[in-house]
Coordinates of C-alpha atoms in Angstrom, one line a residue:
M398 CA 48.3 5.8 35.7
S399 CA 45.3 4.4 38.3
I400 CA 41.7 2.8 37.2
A401 CA 40.1 5.4 37.9
A402 CA 42.3 8.0 36.3
E403 CA 42.1 5.3 33.4
S404 CA 38.1 5.4 33.6
L405 CA 38.0 9.3 33.5
L406 CA 39.9 9.3 30.2
E407 CA 37.7 7.0 28.7
D408 CA 34.3 9.3 29.9
Y409 CA 36.1 12.1 28.1
D410 CA 36.8 9.8 24.7
K411 CA 32.7 9.2 24.9
G412 CA 31.4 13.1 25.7
L413 CA 33.7 13.8 23.0
K414 CA 32.2 11.5 20.5
A415 CA 28.4 11.8 21.8
L416 CA 28.7 15.4 21.4
A417 CA 30.4 14.9 17.5
A418 CA 27.4 12.7 17.0
R419 CA 24.6 15.1 17.8
V420 CA 26.0 17.2 15.0
T421 CA 26.3 14.0 12.7
S422 CA 23.1 12.5 13.4
G423 CA 24.7 9.5 14.4
I424 CA 27.3 8.9 11.9
S425 CA 30.7 7.9 12.1
P426 CA 32.6 10.5 10.2
I427 CA 35.7 7.9 10.8
A428 CA 33.4 5.6 9.4
L429 CA 32.7 7.7 5.9
A430 CA 36.1 8.8 6.0
D431 CA 37.5 5.1 5.9
A432 CA 34.9 4.1 3.1
W433 CA 36.3 7.0 1.3
A434 CA 39.7 7.1 1.4
D435 CA 39.8 3.1 0.2
W436 CA 37.7 4.1 -2.9
A437 CA 39.8 7.6 -3.7
L438 CA 43.3 5.3 -3.3
H439 CA 42.2 2.5 -5.1
L440 CA 40.2 5.0 -8.1
A441 CA 43.8 6.7 -7.9
T442 CA 45.9 3.8 -8.4
S443 CA 43.6 2.5 -11.0
P444 CA 44.5 4.1 -14.4
G445 CA 42.5 1.9 -15.9
K446 CA 39.1 2.8 -14.4
Q447 CA 40.1 6.1 -14.7
L448 CA 40.4 5.8 -18.3
H449 CA 37.3 3.6 -18.8
L450 CA 34.6 6.3 -16.7
T451 CA 36.1 9.1 -18.4
A452 CA 34.9 7.4 -22.4
K453 CA 31.8 6.6 -20.1
A454 CA 31.5 10.5 -19.4
A455 CA 32.4 11.3 -22.9
R456 CA 29.1 8.4 -24.5
K457 CA 27.2 10.4 -21.8
T458 CA 27.8 13.8 -23.3
Q459 CA 27.5 12.7 -26.4
R460 CA 24.1 11.2 -25.9
L461 CA 22.7 14.3 -24.1
A462 CA 23.9 16.0 -27.5
G463 CA 22.1 13.7 -29.5
F464 CA 18.8 14.2 -26.7
L465 CA 19.0 17.9 -27.4
E466 CA 19.1 18.0 -31.6
A467 CA 16.3 15.8 -31.4
C468 CA 14.8 18.3 -28.9
A469 CA 15.1 21.1 -31.5
K470 CA 13.6 19.0 -34.3
H471 CA 11.1 17.3 -32.9
K472 CA 9.8 21.2 -31.1
G473 CA 10.8 20.2 -27.8
Q474 CA 10.1 16.7 -27.4
A475 CA 11.4 13.5 -27.8
D476 CA 12.5 9.8 -27.2
C477 CA 14.1 9.5 -23.7
C478 CA 18.0 8.6 -23.9
I479 CA 18.0 7.3 -20.4
E480 CA 14.4 5.7 -18.0
P481 CA 14.5 6.8 -14.3
L482 CA 14.6 3.6 -12.3
P483 CA 11.6 1.7 -11.5
Q484 CA 11.3 2.6 -7.5
D485 CA 12.6 6.4 -8.5
R486 CA 9.2 8.5 -8.8
R487 CA 10.2 12.1 -9.7
F488 CA 10.0 12.2 -12.6
R489 CA 6.6 10.6 -14.0
D490 CA 4.8 13.3 -14.9
P491 CA 4.1 14.4 -17.9
A492 CA 5.5 18.2 -17.7
W493 CA 9.0 16.1 -17.4
Q494 CA 8.5 14.9 -20.9
K495 CA 8.9 19.0 -22.4
W496 CA 10.5 21.2 -23.0
P497 CA 13.4 22.4 -20.8
H498 CA 12.5 20.0 -17.7
N499 CA 12.7 17.3 -20.1
V500 CA 16.6 18.5 -20.5
M501 CA 17.1 18.9 -16.8
S502 CA 15.7 15.5 -16.2
Q503 CA 18.1 13.9 -19.0
A504 CA 21.1 15.6 -18.0
F505 CA 20.9 14.5 -14.1
L506 CA 19.8 10.9 -14.5
L507 CA 23.2 10.6 -17.0
N508 CA 25.0 12.5 -14.0
Q509 CA 23.2 10.3 -11.7
Q510 CA 24.4 6.6 -13.7
W511 CA 27.7 7.7 -14.1
W512 CA 28.5 8.3 -10.5
H513 CA 27.4 4.7 -9.7
N514 CA 29.9 3.8 -12.4
A515 CA 32.6 5.7 -10.5
T516 CA 31.9 4.7 -7.1
T517 CA 31.4 1.0 -8.1
G518 CA 33.2 -1.6 -9.6
V519 CA 36.7 0.0 -8.4
R520 CA 38.6 -3.0 -8.0
G521 CA 40.0 -3.8 -4.5
V522 CA 37.3 -1.9 -2.4
T523 CA 35.7 -3.7 0.1
K524 CA 31.8 -4.3 -0.9
Q525 CA 30.8 -2.0 2.4
H526 CA 33.1 0.8 1.7
E527 CA 32.1 0.5 -1.7
N528 CA 28.1 0.4 -0.7
V529 CA 28.7 3.2 1.3
V530 CA 30.8 5.7 -0.9
E531 CA 27.5 4.9 -3.5
F532 CA 25.0 5.4 -0.9
A533 CA 27.0 9.1 0.1
A534 CA 27.2 9.9 -3.8
R535 CA 23.8 8.9 -4.5
Q536 CA 22.2 11.4 -1.0
M537 CA 24.1 14.2 -2.5
L538 CA 23.2 14.0 -5.8
D539 CA 19.8 14.0 -5.0
V540 CA 20.3 17.1 -2.8
F541 CA 21.0 18.6 -6.4
S542 CA 17.8 17.0 -8.4
P543 CA 15.6 19.2 -10.2
S544 CA 12.8 17.6 -8.7
N545 CA 13.7 19.9 -5.2
Y546 CA 13.7 23.3 -6.9
P547 CA 10.9 25.7 -7.6
W548 CA 11.6 26.9 -11.2
T549 CA 13.2 23.7 -12.1
N550 CA 10.2 21.7 -11.3
P551 CA 7.3 21.5 -13.9
E552 CA 4.9 20.6 -11.2
V553 CA 5.7 23.3 -8.8
V554 CA 6.1 26.0 -11.8
A555 CA 2.6 24.8 -12.7
R556 CA 0.7 24.6 -9.3
T557 CA 2.2 28.3 -8.6
Q558 CA 0.6 29.3 -12.2
E559 CA -2.5 28.5 -11.4
T560 CA -2.5 29.4 -7.7
G561 CA -0.5 33.1 -8.2
G562 CA 1.6 32.0 -5.6
M563 CA -0.9 30.8 -2.7
N564 CA 1.4 27.2 -2.7
F565 CA 4.1 28.7 -1.6
V566 CA 2.4 30.7 1.0
L567 CA 0.9 27.6 2.0
G568 CA 3.8 25.6 1.9
W569 CA 6.0 28.3 4.9
Q570 CA 2.3 27.7 6.9
N571 CA 3.1 24.3 6.4
F572 CA 6.9 24.9 7.3
L573 CA 6.5 27.1 9.9
T574 CA 3.5 24.4 11.5
D575 CA 5.8 21.2 11.6
V576 CA 8.6 23.8 13.0
Q577 CA 6.9 24.7 15.8
R578 CA 5.6 20.9 16.5
R579 CA 8.9 19.7 16.3
L580 CA 10.5 22.4 18.6
S581 CA 7.8 21.5 20.9
G582 CA 8.3 17.7 20.7
E583 CA 4.5 17.1 19.0
K584 CA 3.6 14.9 16.6
P585 CA 2.8 15.8 12.8
A586 CA -0.4 17.7 12.0
G587 CA -3.2 15.1 11.3
A588 CA -2.0 12.5 13.8
E589 CA -4.4 14.3 16.4
D590 CA -6.8 12.2 14.3
Y591 CA -5.7 9.0 15.4
V592 CA -6.4 8.3 18.9
V593 CA -4.8 5.2 20.6
G594 CA -7.5 3.5 22.3
K595 CA -10.5 4.9 20.7
T596 CA -9.7 5.2 16.7
I597 CA -6.4 3.1 16.7
A598 CA -5.3 0.1 19.0
A599 CA -8.6 0.4 20.0
T600 CA -9.6 -3.8 20.0
S601 CA -11.4 -4.9 22.9
G602 CA -9.4 -6.8 25.4
K603 CA -7.5 -6.1 29.2
V604 CA -4.0 -5.8 30.8
V605 CA -4.0 -9.7 32.3
F606 CA 0.1 -9.0 32.8
R607 CA 2.3 -6.3 33.7
N608 CA 6.2 -6.3 34.8
R609 CA 8.9 -3.5 34.6
L610 CA 9.5 -4.7 30.7
I611 CA 5.8 -5.2 29.3
E612 CA 2.2 -5.4 29.7
L613 CA 0.6 -8.4 28.7
I614 CA -2.8 -8.0 26.5
Q615 CA -5.5 -10.6 26.3
Y616 CA -8.5 -9.9 23.5
A617 CA -11.7 -10.2 24.0
P618 CA -12.8 -13.4 21.8
T619 CA -15.1 -12.3 19.0
T620 CA -16.7 -15.9 18.5
E621 CA -18.7 -18.6 20.3
K622 CA -15.6 -21.1 19.9
V623 CA -12.1 -20.7 20.0
R624 CA -9.2 -22.6 19.4
P625 CA -7.5 -24.1 22.1
E626 CA -4.2 -22.8 21.5
P627 CA -3.6 -19.1 21.7
V628 CA -1.7 -16.5 20.2
L629 CA 1.4 -14.4 21.5
I630 CA 2.2 -12.1 19.2
V631 CA 6.0 -10.3 19.8
P632 CA 5.7 -7.1 18.2
A633 CA 9.1 -5.1 17.8
W634 CA 10.5 -2.5 20.7
I635 CA 11.6 -0.4 18.0
M636 CA 8.3 1.2 18.1
K637 CA 4.3 0.7 19.4
Y638 CA 3.2 -2.7 19.5
Y639 CA -0.5 -1.2 17.6
I640 CA 1.3 -1.5 13.9
L641 CA -0.9 -4.6 14.1
D642 CA -4.0 -2.9 16.0
L643 CA -4.5 0.0 13.5
S644 CA -8.3 0.9 12.7
P645 CA -11.0 -1.9 12.9
E646 CA -10.1 -2.5 9.4
N647 CA -6.6 -3.6 9.1
S648 CA -6.2 -5.0 12.3
L649 CA -4.2 -7.9 12.6
V650 CA -5.1 -8.8 16.0
R651 CA -9.2 -7.9 15.0
Y652 CA -8.6 -10.4 12.1
L653 CA -7.4 -13.4 14.3
T654 CA -9.9 -13.0 16.8
D655 CA -12.5 -12.6 14.0
Q656 CA -11.3 -16.4 12.6
G657 CA -11.8 -17.7 16.4
F658 CA -8.0 -17.4 18.6
T659 CA -7.5 -16.2 21.4
V660 CA -4.9 -13.3 20.9
F661 CA -2.1 -12.4 23.4
M662 CA 0.0 -9.3 22.6
I663 CA 3.0 -7.7 24.0
S664 CA 3.3 -4.1 24.6
W665 CA 6.9 -2.8 25.2
R666 CA 7.9 -0.3 27.9
N667 CA 9.6 2.9 26.4
P668 CA 12.8 2.8 27.8
D669 CA 14.2 5.5 28.9
A670 CA 18.3 6.6 31.3
K671 CA 17.0 4.1 34.3
D672 CA 16.8 0.8 32.1
R673 CA 20.3 1.4 30.4
D674 CA 21.4 -1.9 31.2
L675 CA 18.5 -3.9 29.9
G676 CA 19.5 -6.4 27.4
M677 CA 18.3 -8.7 25.2
E678 CA 18.5 -11.6 27.8
E679 CA 16.5 -9.2 29.9
Y680 CA 13.7 -8.7 26.7
R681 CA 13.8 -12.7 25.8
E682 CA 13.2 -13.6 29.4
L683 CA 11.0 -10.5 30.6
G684 CA 9.5 -10.3 28.0
I685 CA 8.8 -13.6 26.0
M686 CA 9.3 -16.4 28.6
A687 CA 7.1 -13.9 31.5
A688 CA 4.5 -13.6 28.5
L689 CA 4.6 -17.2 27.9
D690 CA 4.2 -17.7 31.9
A691 CA 1.5 -15.9 32.3
I692 CA -0.3 -17.5 29.8
G693 CA 0.0 -20.9 30.7
E694 CA -1.0 -19.7 34.6
G695 CA -4.5 -17.2 33.3
C696 CA -5.9 -19.7 30.6
G697 CA -4.4 -23.1 31.5
A698 CA -3.0 -23.4 27.5
E699 CA -0.4 -26.2 28.1
K700 CA 0.7 -24.8 23.6
V701 CA 1.0 -21.0 21.9
H702 CA 1.1 -20.2 18.7
A703 CA 3.8 -17.7 18.8
M704 CA 4.0 -14.3 16.1
G705 CA 7.2 -12.0 16.1
Y706 CA 7.3 -9.2 14.2
C707 CA 10.5 -7.7 12.7
L708 CA 13.0 -7.2 16.1
G709 CA 10.1 -9.1 17.6
G710 CA 10.4 -12.1 15.3
T711 CA 14.5 -11.9 15.7
L712 CA 14.0 -12.5 19.7
L713 CA 11.4 -15.0 19.1
S714 CA 13.7 -17.3 17.4
I715 CA 16.0 -16.9 20.4
A716 CA 13.6 -17.6 22.3
A717 CA 12.3 -20.5 20.1
A718 CA 16.1 -22.2 19.7
A719 CA 16.5 -21.7 23.5
M720 CA 13.3 -23.8 24.5
A721 CA 13.9 -26.3 21.9
R722 CA 17.6 -26.7 23.3
D723 CA 16.3 -27.4 26.6
G724 CA 13.4 -29.5 26.5
D725 CA 10.9 -26.6 26.5
D726 CA 7.9 -27.5 24.0
R727 CA 5.5 -25.4 24.4
L728 CA 6.0 -23.3 21.0
K729 CA 2.8 -25.5 18.7
S730 CA 3.6 -23.2 15.9
V731 CA 6.7 -19.4 15.2
T732 CA 5.4 -17.2 13.1
L733 CA 8.0 -14.8 11.7
L734 CA 7.2 -12.0 10.2
A735 CA 9.7 -10.0 8.6
T736 CA 12.2 -11.2 10.6
Q737 CA 15.9 -12.1 9.7
T738 CA 17.4 -14.7 11.5
D739 CA 20.6 -14.6 9.5
F740 CA 22.1 -10.8 9.1
T741 CA 24.8 -11.4 6.5
E742 CA 22.4 -9.4 3.6
A743 CA 20.3 -7.3 6.0
G744 CA 20.3 -4.2 3.1
E745 CA 21.2 -0.9 3.2
L746 CA 20.9 -0.7 7.4
M747 CA 24.9 -2.5 7.0
L748 CA 26.0 0.8 5.7
F749 CA 26.0 1.8 9.0
I750 CA 27.9 -1.3 10.7
N751 CA 31.4 -1.6 10.8
E752 CA 33.4 -2.0 14.7
S753 CA 33.8 2.5 13.6
Q754 CA 29.8 3.3 13.1
I755 CA 29.2 1.1 16.3
A756 CA 31.5 2.4 19.0
F757 CA 30.3 6.0 17.8
L758 CA 26.5 4.9 18.6
E759 CA 27.8 2.9 21.6
D760 CA 29.6 6.2 23.0
M761 CA 26.7 8.7 21.9
M762 CA 24.1 6.1 23.8
W763 CA 26.5 6.5 26.4
E764 CA 25.7 10.0 27.1
K765 CA 21.8 9.5 28.0
G766 CA 21.7 5.8 28.4
Y767 CA 19.2 5.1 25.4
L768 CA 19.3 5.7 21.8
D769 CA 16.4 8.6 21.3
T770 CA 13.7 8.9 18.9
Q771 CA 14.6 11.0 16.7
Q772 CA 18.1 9.3 15.6
M773 CA 16.1 6.1 15.4
A774 CA 13.7 7.8 12.3
G775 CA 16.5 9.8 11.4
A776 CA 18.5 6.7 10.3
F777 CA 15.2 5.4 8.7
Q778 CA 15.3 8.1 6.3
I779 CA 18.0 8.9 5.1
L780 CA 17.6 5.3 4.1
R781 CA 14.8 6.6 2.0
S782 CA 15.3 10.3 2.0
N783 CA 13.5 10.4 -1.8
D784 CA 10.6 8.6 -0.4
L785 CA 10.6 10.4 3.3
I786 CA 12.5 13.5 2.6
W787 CA 13.1 15.0 -0.3
S788 CA 9.2 13.7 -1.9
R789 CA 7.5 15.7 1.5
I790 CA 9.3 18.6 1.1
V791 CA 8.1 19.6 -2.8
R792 CA 4.3 18.2 -1.6
Q793 CA 4.3 19.9 1.5
Y794 CA 6.3 23.4 1.2
L795 CA 6.7 24.1 -2.6
M796 CA 3.7 22.6 -4.1
G797 CA 1.4 23.8 -0.4
E798 CA -0.4 20.5 0.0
P799 CA -1.1 19.2 3.6
E800 CA 0.3 16.6 5.2
R801 CA -1.6 13.3 4.3
M802 CA -1.9 11.7 7.7
N803 CA -3.2 7.8 8.2
D804 CA -3.0 5.4 10.8
L805 CA 0.2 4.4 9.7
M806 CA 1.7 6.9 9.4
A807 CA 0.5 8.2 12.8
W808 CA 1.7 4.9 14.2
N809 CA 5.3 6.2 12.9
A810 CA 5.4 9.1 14.1
D811 CA 5.0 7.6 17.5
A812 CA 8.6 6.1 18.1
T813 CA 10.5 4.7 21.4
R814 CA 13.6 4.9 22.3
M815 CA 16.0 2.1 23.3
P816 CA 18.4 1.1 25.7
Y817 CA 22.0 1.4 25.2
R818 CA 23.5 -2.2 26.8
M819 CA 20.1 -3.7 24.3
H820 CA 20.6 -1.9 21.2
S821 CA 24.8 -2.5 21.2
E822 CA 24.1 -6.0 22.2
Y823 CA 22.2 -5.9 19.0
L824 CA 24.2 -4.4 16.8
R825 CA 26.8 -6.3 17.7
H826 CA 26.1 -10.1 18.6
L827 CA 23.7 -9.9 15.0
F828 CA 24.6 -7.3 12.7
L829 CA 28.3 -6.8 12.9
D830 CA 29.2 -10.7 14.4
N831 CA 26.3 -12.7 13.1
D832 CA 26.1 -14.5 16.1
L833 CA 22.9 -16.2 15.8
A834 CA 23.3 -17.3 12.4
E835 CA 26.9 -19.0 13.2
G836 CA 26.3 -20.6 16.5
R837 CA 28.0 -17.9 19.1
Y838 CA 24.8 -16.7 20.5
L839 CA 24.3 -18.0 24.2
V840 CA 21.5 -17.6 25.5
D841 CA 21.9 -18.7 29.9
N842 CA 25.9 -18.8 28.8
E843 CA 25.2 -21.2 26.5
P844 CA 25.3 -21.8 22.6
I845 CA 21.6 -22.2 20.2
A846 CA 20.8 -23.3 17.1
M847 CA 17.6 -22.3 14.8
I848 CA 18.4 -26.1 13.5
D849 CA 16.9 -27.2 16.8
I850 CA 13.6 -25.7 16.4
R851 CA 11.0 -28.5 15.6
A852 CA 7.8 -26.1 15.3
P853 CA 6.6 -25.7 12.4
V854 CA 7.6 -22.2 10.8
F855 CA 5.3 -19.3 9.0
L856 CA 7.6 -16.9 7.4
V857 CA 6.9 -14.0 6.1
G858 CA 9.0 -11.1 3.5
T859 CA 8.2 -7.9 2.2
E860 CA 8.9 -7.8 -2.0
R861 CA 10.1 -4.0 -0.9
D862 CA 11.3 -4.6 1.8
H863 CA 14.3 -1.8 3.1
V864 CA 14.7 -2.8 6.9
A865 CA 14.8 -7.0 6.4
P866 CA 15.0 -7.3 2.4
W867 CA 13.0 -10.9 1.9
H868 CA 16.7 -12.3 0.7
S869 CA 17.6 -12.4 4.0
V870 CA 14.4 -13.5 5.9
Y871 CA 14.5 -16.6 3.1
K872 CA 17.8 -17.8 4.2
F873 CA 15.9 -19.2 7.2
H874 CA 15.7 -21.8 5.5
L875 CA 18.9 -22.7 5.9
L876 CA 19.6 -22.5 9.1
S877 CA 16.4 -24.2 9.5
D878 CA 15.5 -28.2 9.9
T879 CA 11.9 -27.5 10.7
E880 CA 8.4 -27.2 7.9
V881 CA 9.0 -24.0 7.0
T882 CA 6.1 -22.2 5.1
F883 CA 7.0 -18.9 3.2
V884 CA 5.3 -15.9 2.0
L885 CA 6.6 -13.0 0.0
T886 CA 3.7 -11.0 -0.1
S887 CA 3.7 -7.1 -2.1
G888 CA 4.2 -4.4 -0.4
G889 CA 7.2 -3.0 2.0
H890 CA 8.3 -3.4 5.5
N891 CA 4.6 -2.1 7.0
A892 CA 2.5 -2.0 4.1
G893 CA 3.3 -5.9 3.2
I894 CA 2.5 -6.9 6.5
V895 CA -0.9 -4.4 7.1
S896 CA -1.9 -6.2 4.6
E897 CA -6.2 -7.3 5.4
P898 CA -8.4 -8.8 3.1
G899 CA -9.5 -6.4 0.9
H900 CA -6.9 -4.3 0.6
P901 CA -6.1 -3.2 -3.5
G902 CA -3.6 -4.3 -5.5
R903 CA -1.8 -7.2 -2.8
R904 CA -0.5 -10.0 -4.3
F905 CA 1.7 -13.0 -2.5
R906 CA 3.3 -16.0 -3.3
I907 CA 3.3 -19.4 -0.4
Q908 CA 4.9 -22.8 -0.6
T909 CA 5.4 -25.3 2.1
R910 CA 8.8 -26.8 2.7
D911 CA 9.1 -30.2 4.2
H912 CA 11.8 -30.6 7.2
D913 CA 13.8 -33.0 4.8
A914 CA 12.7 -31.5 1.3
K915 CA 15.9 -30.3 -0.4
Y916 CA 17.3 -26.5 -0.7
V917 CA 15.2 -24.1 -3.5
D918 CA 17.5 -20.6 -3.9
P919 CA 15.5 -17.5 -3.6
E920 CA 15.5 -16.6 -7.3
R921 CA 14.0 -20.5 -8.2
W922 CA 11.6 -19.9 -5.2
V923 CA 9.9 -17.1 -7.0
E924 CA 9.9 -18.8 -10.7
E925 CA 8.1 -22.2 -9.2
T926 CA 5.9 -20.0 -6.9
P927 CA 3.0 -18.5 -8.8
A928 CA 1.7 -15.0 -7.4
K929 CA -1.8 -14.9 -6.0
D930 CA -4.1 -11.9 -5.7
G931 CA -5.5 -10.8 -2.0
S932 CA -4.1 -10.7 1.5
W933 CA -1.8 -13.5 3.1
W934 CA -3.7 -12.8 6.1
P935 CA -6.1 -15.5 5.5
A936 CA -3.3 -18.2 4.2
L937 CA -2.2 -17.5 7.9
A938 CA -5.5 -18.3 9.8
D939 CA -5.7 -21.2 7.7
W940 CA -2.3 -22.5 8.2
L941 CA -2.9 -21.5 12.3
A942 CA -6.7 -23.6 12.1
A943 CA -4.5 -26.7 10.7
R944 CA -2.0 -26.9 13.4
S945 CA -4.5 -26.4 16.5
G946 CA -7.2 -28.4 18.4
D947 CA -10.8 -28.4 17.7
P948 CA -12.6 -25.2 18.7
V949 CA -13.7 -24.9 22.8
A950 CA -15.4 -22.5 24.7
P951 CA -13.0 -19.0 25.4
P952 CA -10.6 -19.3 27.9
P953 CA -11.5 -16.3 31.0
I954 CA -10.2 -13.3 30.4
G955 CA -8.0 -11.9 33.5
P956 CA -7.6 -11.0 36.4
A957 CA -7.2 -8.2 34.9
I958 CA -5.1 -5.1 35.6
C959 CA -7.2 -2.8 33.2
D960 CA -8.4 -2.0 30.0
A961 CA -6.2 -2.6 26.4
P962 CA -4.6 -0.8 25.4
G963 CA -2.7 -1.0 29.3
T964 CA -0.5 2.3 30.2
Y965 CA 3.0 1.5 28.6
V966 CA 2.0 2.2 25.2
F967 CA 1.0 5.8 26.1
Q968 CA 4.9 6.6 27.3
Q969 CA 6.5 8.8 25.2

């Protein structure tokens, strides 16, 4: 068979899988079947585990029967026989403690616990397959939660009685509005109140450099003097840059300029089919390296404080390691926000990381040349279905409440695409093969290593991060040989980073480890590091100031191409 014929047949296979991916939202049915078969076959050949599960089912039935008996004796109320997990907020309303809804919630939680026992601890099942089966079982059970149905949710029943059923009318209107907006490609209701360049991403500045991949924004100084070392922020390109420049009151950019720093921000272009062959190396060269060159030429800075967030932080760590290897000492410090460099414990995203799943995603992206916004958003929604799917359905469609939009939600709705080649390399080299942590990641055909970085590092993890779990972020300590200041802050992947001073309920822990200090495991680190109330932003500003020169007159801005926030941020 000729090479052309083989290529045609391979393209045929890719096309079929891309078609299947539209139905499965990008999840490989073969990967799911493989995990299920691994679990089912091992469970079928484990009679001891089967007897154990049978006994557990009997005990849980007995517990529920005891709860029913107690309810009968005490007018429908009794102490719970099982408590929901701390992060499960579905049954927190006091109405769930009253008959008959208390029985429904208790029966559901007991059933959920039994399925957790059934899908875990089966000897011989690989860890990833166990995680996938447990996750899939939890997703299917969540569909049947009594909180999701109007006749079994006491909060919906009470709202219906209060409004005479108008909550369903309003919910239907909310549903039609969402469908209309989705079909027309509009953003969610309320997002129009947050306008890029006016109410969000509104910090004054100029675009001073542009290439095919980035616009570089230089923000106007707000103090008479500034530190001589500017701050370059490298955001993730999964979403728009202005997560770090939201409203004026919670903009990290504005905060840093008010503390006397000259701030530069990379704004990534939203790629399309023409950019399918852009890879991680192009993002490094056309992104971080081009920005550093432009900063040096524009304001004459010899040293720069580099700051990266999420995937932008991973790219920054790659660039920093390559620069250290090559003797490029322009980085005065490195700040990594919710950034992973070792991907062995990369959270629930690892559910979607194996050869079968990545090949399926590659075939799906091959058709268009990119991973589109809906597929990316869908993956994150599945990971937090209770918070992002079911609770929203209950609140908006059953309770009839309008969308509670805020600046962070408006930013989250402003999604971007991912180029085919870059996303494939990112998943394979980082998540699947963990090349960066294990010394196999190549830059200019030579390996790089985090241990070469000598600039001090300010590393931030967040307590409830489902994208970059803080234990995974903490692994940077095992890879580095430099001073590391680690901060563990309350909140999740986004809200923990957007943690402006004055935000209620915020707390953080901070500790610095010298380059030659002994390793401390994460649990011990938490025990030894006291929590402080408030935002971690002032600690960051103090840390940067301590590693900066004496204040000088602000550098000139320009030559300006256009006003901030530029043009790339508006690309849909």
